[in-house]
PDB file of C-alpha atoms in Angstrom:
ATOM      1  CA  MET A  78       9.618  19.328  -5.824  1.00  0.00           C
ATOM      2  CA  SER A  79       7.491  18.293  -2.889  1.00  0.00           C
ATOM      3  CA  ARG A  80       3.732  18.397  -3.223  1.00  0.00           C
ATOM      4  CA  PRO A  81       1.784  20.850  -1.055  1.00  0.00           C
ATOM      5  CA  THR A  82      -0.181  19.495   1.896  1.00  0.00           C
ATOM      6  CA  HIS A  83      -3.018  21.101   3.757  1.00  0.00           C
ATOM      7  CA  THR A  84      -2.785  21.420   7.551  1.00  0.00           C
ATOM      8  CA  ASN A  85      -5.246  24.283   8.227  1.00  0.00           C
ATOM      9  CA  THR A  86      -8.119  23.795  10.673  1.00  0.00           C
ATOM     10  CA  LEU A  87     -11.602  23.457   9.381  1.00  0.00           C
ATOM     11  CA  PRO A  88     -15.056  24.210  10.857  1.00  0.00           C
ATOM     12  CA  PRO A  89     -17.025  21.182  12.039  1.00  0.00           C
ATOM     13  CA  SER A  90     -18.374  18.945   9.277  1.00  0.00           C
ATOM     14  CA  LYS A  91     -21.975  19.498   8.286  1.00  0.00           C
ATOM     15  CA  PRO A  92     -24.427  16.739   7.342  1.00  0.00           C
ATOM     16  CA  HIS A  93     -24.827  15.986   3.651  1.00  0.00           C
ATOM     17  CA  LEU A  94     -27.140  18.605   2.191  1.00  0.00           C
ATOM     18  CA  GLY A  95     -28.268  16.575  -0.825  1.00  0.00           C
ATOM     19  CA  THR A  96     -26.693  19.011  -3.267  1.00  0.00           C
ATOM     20  CA  GLY A  97     -25.987  16.429  -5.936  1.00  0.00           C
ATOM     21  CA  GLY A  98     -22.352  15.886  -5.054  1.00  0.00           C
ATOM     22  CA  SER A  99     -20.822  12.410  -4.977  1.00  0.00           C
ATOM     23  CA  CYS A 100     -17.746  10.695  -3.545  1.00  0.00           C
ATOM     24  CA  THR A 101     -15.757   7.784  -4.924  1.00  0.00           C
ATOM     25  CA  LEU A 102     -12.721   6.168  -3.273  1.00  0.00           C
ATOM     26  CA  VAL A 103     -10.455   5.058  -6.085  1.00  0.00           C
ATOM     27  CA  GLY A 104      -7.460   2.746  -5.856  1.00  0.00           C
ATOM     28  CA  ALA A 105      -4.638   4.091  -8.038  1.00  0.00           C
ATOM     29  CA  GLY A 106      -2.676   0.861  -7.876  1.00  0.00           C
ATOM     30  CA  PRO A 107       1.004   0.540  -7.051  1.00  0.00           C
ATOM     31  CA  GLY A 108       2.159   3.402  -9.312  1.00  0.00           C
ATOM     32  CA  ASP A 109       2.371   2.239 -12.879  1.00  0.00           C
ATOM     33  CA  PRO A 110      -0.498   4.057 -14.703  1.00  0.00           C
ATOM     34  CA  GLU A 111      -0.995   1.087 -16.999  1.00  0.00           C
ATOM     35  CA  LEU A 112      -2.137  -0.971 -13.975  1.00  0.00           C
ATOM     36  CA  LEU A 113      -5.157   1.286 -13.406  1.00  0.00           C
ATOM     37  CA  THR A 114      -8.484  -0.418 -13.909  1.00  0.00           C
ATOM     38  CA  ILE A 115     -10.808   0.953 -16.561  1.00  0.00           C
ATOM     39  CA  LYS A 116     -13.299   1.876 -13.852  1.00  0.00           C
ATOM     40  CA  ALA A 117     -10.665   3.798 -11.942  1.00  0.00           C
ATOM     41  CA  LEU A 118      -9.595   5.692 -15.074  1.00  0.00           C
ATOM     42  CA  LYS A 119     -13.177   6.704 -15.839  1.00  0.00           C
ATOM     43  CA  ALA A 120     -13.718   7.926 -12.261  1.00  0.00           C
ATOM     44  CA  ILE A 121     -10.532  10.025 -12.337  1.00  0.00           C
ATOM     45  CA  GLN A 122     -11.504  11.571 -15.647  1.00  0.00           C
ATOM     46  CA  ALA A 123     -14.999  12.427 -14.405  1.00  0.00           C
ATOM     47  CA  ALA A 124     -13.911  13.984 -11.127  1.00  0.00           C
ATOM     48  CA  THR A 125     -14.276  17.701 -10.485  1.00  0.00           C
ATOM     49  CA  VAL A 126     -12.244  17.509  -7.253  1.00  0.00           C
ATOM     50  CA  LEU A 127      -9.486  14.990  -6.528  1.00  0.00           C
ATOM     51  CA  LEU A 128      -7.953  14.509  -3.094  1.00  0.00           C
ATOM     52  CA  VAL A 129      -4.709  12.763  -3.862  1.00  0.00           C
ATOM     53  CA  ASP A 130      -2.467  10.705  -1.610  1.00  0.00           C
ATOM     54  CA  ASP A 131       1.297  11.160  -1.588  1.00  0.00           C
ATOM     55  CA  LEU A 132       2.050   7.767  -3.193  1.00  0.00           C
ATOM     56  CA  VAL A 133      -0.075   8.403  -6.291  1.00  0.00           C
ATOM     57  CA  SER A 134       2.186   9.078  -9.284  1.00  0.00           C
ATOM     58  CA  ASP A 135       1.960  12.250 -11.367  1.00  0.00           C
ATOM     59  CA  ALA A 136       1.338  10.086 -14.442  1.00  0.00           C
ATOM     60  CA  ILE A 137      -1.941   8.886 -12.894  1.00  0.00           C
ATOM     61  CA  VAL A 138      -3.028  12.370 -11.786  1.00  0.00           C
ATOM     62  CA  ALA A 139      -2.384  13.519 -15.374  1.00  0.00           C
ATOM     63  CA  HIS A 140      -5.562  11.577 -16.375  1.00  0.00           C
ATOM     64  CA  ALA A 141      -7.708  14.093 -14.487  1.00  0.00           C
ATOM     65  CA  SER A 142      -9.699  16.718 -16.376  1.00  0.00           C
ATOM     66  CA  PRO A 143      -7.758  19.984 -16.873  1.00  0.00           C
ATOM     67  CA  THR A 144     -10.678  21.742 -15.133  1.00  0.00           C
ATOM     68  CA  ALA A 145     -10.581  19.519 -12.044  1.00  0.00           C
ATOM     69  CA  ARG A 146      -9.319  20.873  -8.727  1.00  0.00           C
ATOM     70  CA  VAL A 147      -6.467  18.677  -7.457  1.00  0.00           C
ATOM     71  CA  VAL A 148      -5.682  18.779  -3.734  1.00  0.00           C
ATOM     72  CA  TYR A 149      -2.664  16.850  -2.456  1.00  0.00           C
ATOM     73  CA  VAL A 150      -3.257  15.400   0.995  1.00  0.00           C
ATOM     74  CA  GLY A 151       0.046  13.661   1.549  1.00  0.00           C
ATOM     75  CA  LYS A 152       0.121  10.711   3.926  1.00  0.00           C
ATOM     76  CA  ARG A 153       3.253   8.619   4.283  1.00  0.00           C
ATOM     77  CA  GLY A 154       4.582   6.728   7.270  1.00  0.00           C
ATOM     78  CA  GLY A 155       7.374   8.534   9.156  1.00  0.00           C
ATOM     79  CA  CYS A 156       6.685  11.849   7.396  1.00  0.00           C
ATOM     80  CA  LYS A 157       4.576  14.896   8.143  1.00  0.00           C
ATOM     81  CA  SER A 158       1.102  14.064   6.986  1.00  0.00           C
ATOM     82  CA  THR A 159      -2.269  15.737   6.473  1.00  0.00           C
ATOM     83  CA  PRO A 160      -4.452  14.808   9.480  1.00  0.00           C
ATOM     84  CA  GLN A 161      -7.033  12.175   8.640  1.00  0.00           C
ATOM     85  CA  ALA A 162      -9.852  14.196  10.200  1.00  0.00           C
ATOM     86  CA  PHE A 163      -8.975  17.145   7.966  1.00  0.00           C
ATOM     87  CA  ILE A 164      -9.112  14.960   4.852  1.00  0.00           C
ATOM     88  CA  GLU A 165     -12.521  13.619   5.835  1.00  0.00           C
ATOM     89  CA  LYS A 166     -13.829  17.147   6.352  1.00  0.00           C
ATOM     90  CA  LEU A 167     -12.479  18.223   2.969  1.00  0.00           C
ATOM     91  CA  MET A 168     -14.282  15.327   1.329  1.00  0.00           C
ATOM     92  CA  LEU A 169     -17.602  16.150   2.958  1.00  0.00           C
ATOM     93  CA  MET A 170     -17.316  19.871   2.261  1.00  0.00           C
ATOM     94  CA  ALA A 171     -16.642  19.255  -1.442  1.00  0.00           C
ATOM     95  CA  VAL A 172     -19.585  16.838  -1.746  1.00  0.00           C
ATOM     96  CA  ASN A 173     -21.864  19.432  -0.050  1.00  0.00           C
ATOM     97  CA  GLU A 174     -20.727  21.928  -2.673  1.00  0.00           C
ATOM     98  CA  GLY A 175     -22.013  19.611  -5.380  1.00  0.00           C
ATOM     99  CA  GLU A 176     -18.633  18.364  -6.524  1.00  0.00           C
ATOM    100  CA  ASN A 177     -17.881  14.965  -8.012  1.00  0.00           C
ATOM    101  CA  VAL A 178     -15.164  14.022  -5.522  1.00  0.00           C
ATOM    102  CA  VAL A 179     -12.558  11.295  -6.068  1.00  0.00           C
ATOM    103  CA  ARG A 180     -10.391  10.308  -3.114  1.00  0.00           C
ATOM    104  CA  LEU A 181      -7.405   8.909  -4.956  1.00  0.00           C
ATOM    105  CA  LYS A 182      -5.330   6.441  -3.008  1.00  0.00           C
ATOM    106  CA  GLY A 183      -2.210   4.428  -3.754  1.00  0.00           C
ATOM    107  CA  GLY A 184      -2.787   0.683  -4.052  1.00  0.00           C
ATOM    108  CA  ASP A 185      -6.294  -0.340  -2.888  1.00  0.00           C
ATOM    109  CA  PRO A 186      -8.440   1.883  -0.651  1.00  0.00           C
ATOM    110  CA  PHE A 187      -9.413  -1.009   1.555  1.00  0.00           C
ATOM    111  CA  ILE A 188      -5.899  -2.497   2.104  1.00  0.00           C
ATOM    112  CA  PHE A 189      -4.109  -0.282   4.648  1.00  0.00           C
ATOM    113  CA  GLY A 190      -5.475   2.807   2.937  1.00  0.00           C
ATOM    114  CA  ARG A 191      -7.821   3.972   5.736  1.00  0.00           C
ATOM    115  CA  GLY A 192     -10.645   3.698   3.252  1.00  0.00           C
ATOM    116  CA  GLY A 193     -12.823   2.026   5.815  1.00  0.00           C
ATOM    117  CA  GLU A 194     -12.604   5.036   8.136  1.00  0.00           C
ATOM    118  CA  GLU A 195     -13.456   7.462   5.325  1.00  0.00           C
ATOM    119  CA  VAL A 196     -16.446   5.389   4.195  1.00  0.00           C
ATOM    120  CA  GLU A 197     -17.771   5.295   7.755  1.00  0.00           C
ATOM    121  CA  HIS A 198     -17.370   9.041   8.154  1.00  0.00           C
ATOM    122  CA  LEU A 199     -19.141   9.834   4.898  1.00  0.00           C
ATOM    123  CA  ARG A 200     -21.973   7.355   5.448  1.00  0.00           C
ATOM    124  CA  ALA A 201     -22.517   8.753   8.959  1.00  0.00           C
ATOM    125  CA  ALA A 202     -23.070  12.140   7.281  1.00  0.00           C
ATOM    126  CA  GLY A 203     -25.552  10.595   4.840  1.00  0.00           C
ATOM    127  CA  VAL A 204     -23.212  10.489   1.821  1.00  0.00           C
ATOM    128  CA  PRO A 205     -23.344   7.385  -0.334  1.00  0.00           C
ATOM    129  CA  VAL A 206     -19.843   6.225  -1.282  1.00  0.00           C
ATOM    130  CA  THR A 207     -18.565   4.145  -4.198  1.00  0.00           C
ATOM    131  CA  VAL A 208     -15.302   2.251  -3.930  1.00  0.00           C
ATOM    132  CA  VAL A 209     -13.111   1.249  -6.900  1.00  0.00           C
ATOM    133  CA  ASN A 210     -10.497  -1.322  -6.075  1.00  0.00           C
ATOM    134  CA  GLY A 211      -6.892  -1.048  -7.148  1.00  0.00           C
ATOM    135  CA  ILE A 212      -3.956  -3.455  -7.416  1.00  0.00           C
ATOM    136  CA  THR A 213      -2.144  -3.526  -4.092  1.00  0.00           C
ATOM    137  CA  ALA A 214       1.647  -3.123  -3.942  1.00  0.00           C
ATOM    138  CA  GLY A 215       2.115  -6.458  -2.185  1.00  0.00           C
ATOM    139  CA  LEU A 216       0.732  -8.267  -5.174  1.00  0.00           C
ATOM    140  CA  ALA A 217       2.319  -6.069  -7.861  1.00  0.00           C
ATOM    141  CA  GLY A 218       5.721  -6.162  -6.227  1.00  0.00           C
ATOM    142  CA  LEU A 219       6.232  -9.907  -6.192  1.00  0.00           C
ATOM    143  CA  THR A 220       4.489 -10.307  -9.580  1.00  0.00           C
ATOM    144  CA  SER A 221       7.030  -7.907 -11.101  1.00  0.00           C
ATOM    145  CA  LEU A 222       9.757 -10.318 -10.027  1.00  0.00           C
ATOM    146  CA  GLY A 223       8.001 -13.269 -11.725  1.00  0.00           C
ATOM    147  CA  ALA A 224       6.750 -15.045  -8.590  1.00  0.00           C
ATOM    148  CA  PRO A 225       3.241 -15.655  -7.179  1.00  0.00           C
ATOM    149  CA  LEU A 226       1.897 -15.025  -3.696  1.00  0.00           C
ATOM    150  CA  THR A 227       0.200 -18.435  -3.565  1.00  0.00           C
ATOM    151  CA  HIS A 228       1.254 -21.762  -5.028  1.00  0.00           C
ATOM    152  CA  ARG A 229      -0.331 -25.180  -4.580  1.00  0.00           C
ATOM    153  CA  GLU A 230       3.004 -26.683  -3.476  1.00  0.00           C
ATOM    154  CA  HIS A 231       4.455 -23.834  -1.421  1.00  0.00           C
ATOM    155  CA  ALA A 232       1.750 -21.494  -0.043  1.00  0.00           C
ATOM    156  CA  HIS A 233      -1.892 -22.274   0.665  1.00  0.00           C
ATOM    157  CA  GLY A 234      -2.766 -18.678   1.409  1.00  0.00           C
ATOM    158  CA  VAL A 235      -1.485 -15.180   1.924  1.00  0.00           C
ATOM    159  CA  VAL A 236      -1.682 -12.720   4.823  1.00  0.00           C
ATOM    160  CA  PHE A 237      -1.485  -8.955   4.276  1.00  0.00           C
ATOM    161  CA  VAL A 238      -0.261  -7.378   7.485  1.00  0.00           C
ATOM    162  CA  THR A 239       0.923  -3.970   8.605  1.00  0.00           C
ATOM    163  CA  GLY A 240       4.305  -3.527  10.291  1.00  0.00           C
ATOM    164  CA  HIS A 241       3.273  -0.146  11.684  1.00  0.00           C
ATOM    165  CA  ALA A 242       0.798  -0.058  14.565  1.00  0.00           C
ATOM    166  CA  LYS A 243      -1.185   3.065  15.393  1.00  0.00           C
ATOM    167  CA  PRO A 244      -0.254   4.857  18.629  1.00  0.00           C
ATOM    168  CA  GLY A 245      -1.390   2.999  21.684  1.00  0.00           C
ATOM    169  CA  ASP A 246      -1.921  -0.261  19.821  1.00  0.00           C
ATOM    170  CA  ALA A 247       0.177  -3.324  20.652  1.00  0.00           C
ATOM    171  CA  GLY A 248       0.382  -4.115  17.009  1.00  0.00           C
ATOM    172  CA  THR A 249       0.802  -7.481  15.320  1.00  0.00           C
ATOM    173  CA  ASP A 250       1.667 -10.579  17.370  1.00  0.00           C
ATOM    174  CA  TRP A 251       4.538 -11.582  15.155  1.00  0.00           C
ATOM    175  CA  ARG A 252       5.295 -14.763  17.111  1.00  0.00           C
ATOM    176  CA  GLN A 253       1.729 -16.057  16.738  1.00  0.00           C
ATOM    177  CA  LEU A 254       1.721 -15.077  13.062  1.00  0.00           C
ATOM    178  CA  ALA A 255       4.999 -16.899  12.456  1.00  0.00           C
ATOM    179  CA  ALA A 256       3.640 -20.079  13.974  1.00  0.00           C
ATOM    180  CA  THR A 257       0.439 -19.811  11.948  1.00  0.00           C
ATOM    181  CA  ALA A 258       2.355 -19.139   8.706  1.00  0.00           C
ATOM    182  CA  ARG A 259       4.558 -22.140   9.351  1.00  0.00           C
ATOM    183  CA  ASP A 260       1.731 -24.525  10.169  1.00  0.00           C
ATOM    184  CA  ALA A 261      -0.682 -23.328   7.482  1.00  0.00           C
ATOM    185  CA  LYS A 262       1.988 -22.709   4.750  1.00  0.00           C
ATOM    186  CA  LEU A 263       1.137 -19.025   4.338  1.00  0.00           C
ATOM    187  CA  THR A 264       2.949 -16.217   2.542  1.00  0.00           C
ATOM    188  CA  LEU A 265       3.349 -13.052   4.639  1.00  0.00           C
ATOM    189  CA  VAL A 266       3.130  -9.665   2.909  1.00  0.00           C
ATOM    190  CA  ILE A 267       4.231  -6.903   5.258  1.00  0.00           C
ATOM    191  CA  TYR A 268       3.393  -3.286   4.528  1.00  0.00           C
ATOM    192  CA  MET A 269       5.146  -0.364   6.301  1.00  0.00           C
ATOM    193  CA  GLY A 270       7.602  -2.756   7.878  1.00  0.00           C
ATOM    194  CA  VAL A 271      10.988  -1.303   6.955  1.00  0.00           C
ATOM    195  CA  SER A 272      11.441   0.839  10.061  1.00  0.00           C
ATOM    196  CA  GLY A 273      10.548  -2.072  12.297  1.00  0.00           C
ATOM    197  CA  ALA A 274      12.401  -4.765  10.376  1.00  0.00           C
ATOM    198  CA  ALA A 275      14.781  -5.657  13.194  1.00  0.00           C
ATOM    199  CA  THR A 276      11.907  -6.425  15.564  1.00  0.00           C
ATOM    200  CA  ILE A 277       9.880  -8.170  12.874  1.00  0.00           C
ATOM    201  CA  GLU A 278      12.835 -10.387  11.989  1.00  0.00           C
ATOM    202  CA  GLN A 279      13.545 -11.277  15.617  1.00  0.00           C
ATOM    203  CA  GLU A 280       9.935 -12.150  16.356  1.00  0.00           C
ATOM    204  CA  LEU A 281       9.250 -14.121  13.199  1.00  0.00           C
ATOM    205  CA  LEU A 282      12.366 -16.220  13.823  1.00  0.00           C
ATOM    206  CA  THR A 283      10.597 -17.735  16.851  1.00  0.00           C
ATOM    207  CA  GLY A 284       8.401 -19.676  14.469  1.00  0.00           C
ATOM    208  CA  LEU A 285      10.045 -19.620  11.032  1.00  0.00           C
ATOM    209  CA  PRO A 286      13.515 -20.866   9.978  1.00  0.00           C
ATOM    210  CA  ALA A 287      16.253 -18.281   9.420  1.00  0.00           C
ATOM    211  CA  SER A 288      16.582 -19.650   5.887  1.00  0.00           C
ATOM    212  CA  THR A 289      12.998 -18.660   4.923  1.00  0.00           C
ATOM    213  CA  PRO A 290      13.181 -16.694   1.645  1.00  0.00           C
ATOM    214  CA  VAL A 291      12.359 -12.998   1.764  1.00  0.00           C
ATOM    215  CA  ALA A 292      11.954 -10.290  -0.887  1.00  0.00           C
ATOM    216  CA  ILE A 293      11.896  -6.569  -0.205  1.00  0.00           C
ATOM    217  CA  ILE A 294      10.445  -4.479  -3.025  1.00  0.00           C
ATOM    218  CA  GLN A 295      10.646  -0.690  -3.012  1.00  0.00           C
ATOM    219  CA  HIS A 296       8.561   1.510  -5.332  1.00  0.00           C
ATOM    220  CA  ALA A 297       6.747  -1.515  -6.764  1.00  0.00           C
ATOM    221  CA  SER A 298       5.867  -1.280 -10.463  1.00  0.00           C
ATOM    222  CA  LEU A 299       7.572   2.100 -11.022  1.00  0.00           C
ATOM    223  CA  PRO A 300      10.594   2.639 -13.321  1.00  0.00           C
ATOM    224  CA  HIS A 301      12.838   3.201 -10.284  1.00  0.00           C
ATOM    225  CA  GLN A 302      11.708  -0.013  -8.526  1.00  0.00           C
ATOM    226  CA  ARG A 303      14.409  -1.700  -6.461  1.00  0.00           C
ATOM    227  CA  HIS A 304      14.420  -5.047  -4.766  1.00  0.00           C
ATOM    228  CA  ALA A 305      16.554  -7.348  -2.732  1.00  0.00           C
ATOM    229  CA  LEU A 306      16.354 -11.106  -2.163  1.00  0.00           C
ATOM    230  CA  THR A 307      17.536 -12.431   1.131  1.00  0.00           C
ATOM    231  CA  THR A 308      16.512 -14.706   4.006  1.00  0.00           C
ATOM    232  CA  LEU A 309      14.562 -14.006   7.174  1.00  0.00           C
ATOM    233  CA  GLY A 310      17.727 -14.259   9.263  1.00  0.00           C
ATOM    234  CA  ALA A 311      19.324 -11.424   7.246  1.00  0.00           C
ATOM    235  CA  LEU A 312      16.251  -9.234   6.692  1.00  0.00           C
ATOM    236  CA  HIS A 313      17.270  -6.207   8.722  1.00  0.00           C
ATOM    237  CA  ALA A 314      20.921  -6.372   7.647  1.00  0.00           C
ATOM    238  CA  THR A 315      19.912  -6.510   3.956  1.00  0.00           C
ATOM    239  CA  ILE A 316      17.612  -3.484   4.273  1.00  0.00           C
ATOM    240  CA  ALA A 317      20.346  -1.482   5.957  1.00  0.00           C
ATOM    241  CA  ARG A 318      23.083  -2.608   3.567  1.00  0.00           C
ATOM    242  CA  ASP A 319      21.072  -1.869   0.407  1.00  0.00           C
ATOM    243  CA  GLY A 320      19.548   1.340   1.679  1.00  0.00           C
ATOM    244  CA  LEU A 321      15.988   0.191   1.074  1.00  0.00           C
ATOM    245  CA  ALA A 322      13.368   2.533   2.474  1.00  0.00           C
ATOM    246  CA  SER A 323       9.653   3.368   2.406  1.00  0.00           C
ATOM    247  CA  PRO A 324       7.533   2.727   0.460  1.00  0.00           C
ATOM    248  CA  SER A 325       8.489  -0.945   0.448  1.00  0.00           C
ATOM    249  CA  VAL A 326       6.747  -4.255   0.917  1.00  0.00           C
ATOM    250  CA  ILE A 327       8.357  -7.288   2.524  1.00  0.00           C
ATOM    251  CA  VAL A 328       7.313 -10.755   1.294  1.00  0.00           C
ATOM    252  CA  VAL A 329       8.193 -13.721   3.489  1.00  0.00           C
ATOM    253  CA  GLY A 330       7.713 -17.321   2.384  1.00  0.00           C
ATOM    254  CA  ASP A 331       8.765 -20.147   0.112  1.00  0.00           C
ATOM    255  CA  VAL A 332       7.057 -18.570  -2.932  1.00  0.00           C
ATOM    256  CA  VAL A 333       9.979 -16.079  -3.056  1.00  0.00           C
ATOM    257  CA  ARG A 334      12.134 -18.903  -4.386  1.00  0.00           C
ATOM    258  CA  GLY A 335      10.213 -18.447  -7.631  1.00  0.00           C
ATOM    259  CA  VAL A 336      12.038 -15.133  -8.177  1.00  0.00           C
ATOM    260  CA  ALA A 337      15.330 -16.954  -8.521  1.00  0.00           C
ATOM    261  CA  LEU A 338      13.764 -19.445 -10.857  1.00  0.00           C
ATOM    262  CA  ALA A 339      12.373 -16.624 -13.019  1.00  0.00           C
ATOM    263  CA  SER A 340      15.774 -14.935 -13.279  1.00  0.00           C
ATOM    264  CA  HIS A 341      17.854 -15.841 -16.323  1.00  0.00           C
ATOM    265  CA  ASP A 342      21.071 -15.570 -14.326  1.00  0.00           C
ATOM    266  CA  ALA A 343      19.945 -17.839 -11.493  1.00  0.00           C
ATOM    267  CA  THR A 344      22.215 -20.833 -10.937  1.00  0.00           C
ATOM    268  CA  ALA A 345      20.481 -24.169 -10.637  1.00  0.00           C
ATOM    269  CA  ASP A 346      20.414 -25.571  -7.078  1.00  0.00           C
ATOM    270  CA  ALA A 347      22.277 -22.545  -5.748  1.00  0.00           C
ATOM    271  CA  PRO A 348      21.259 -21.138  -2.343  1.00  0.00           C
ATOM    272  CA  LEU A 349      19.024 -18.129  -2.332  1.00  0.00           C
ATOM    273  CA  ALA A 350      21.277 -15.113  -2.833  1.00  0.00           C
ATOM    274  CA  ARG A 351      20.844 -11.390  -2.361  1.00  0.00           C
ATOM    275  CA  ARG A 352      20.121  -9.435  -5.512  1.00  0.00           C
ATOM    276  CA  ALA A 353      19.363  -5.733  -5.700  1.00  0.00           C
ATOM    277  CA  VAL A 354      18.072  -3.859  -8.773  1.00  0.00           C
TER     278      VAL A 354
END
């Protein structure tokens, strides 16, 4: 059953009235409720109003007080979403009513969660905001496969990048990023990149070998998680063949070879092979 979303229009936001309300942006992590931080759990339990993103699992929302008001404000790429401006007005209205508001977001609020925009809006209205970090899907996804994002021999750093530009924005310069990743030995973690995988593959191949290992992880950390191992030259074909879809993260770099090493059925010295679960 799909969750309700709110698309009504609201009156203009009013400045914070100092009514004793509060607002906390909480990262719910990748989905597994056991990956919640203790601070996140306490904030959820103390909330009187929760504004919940679409990617937050029901098992996490279940930690809320039975007396709390839960409002689902679904936001997912490629789907009908609650307008961001409407969400920000809801937050401010609830705070002005004296509520203890938790804005519950999948992953981390400050990694492609539009948390920065919400903090700016609230602070401009005079509302102090607390932010509780969560484990981001890019980290949880590859970790679940037994491989790291950085490694002293294979990756000196990691870049979190979005594959989905906002309207009117040119988006990521994939060719420049590929050259930088090659020269600096960086792992690339691409969020919201499934729909643009063909273009991403084509552009990254200008600076990275076609044999560069790639992992695609869908529904990271959840019981129905799926993944595929492939190479950069077969990224788009693998996504299409295996039916992988959003929400997924794409990890590009030599650290992905660690997945094969962590697998009991991996054959020594064999080329990187596709594997879907």
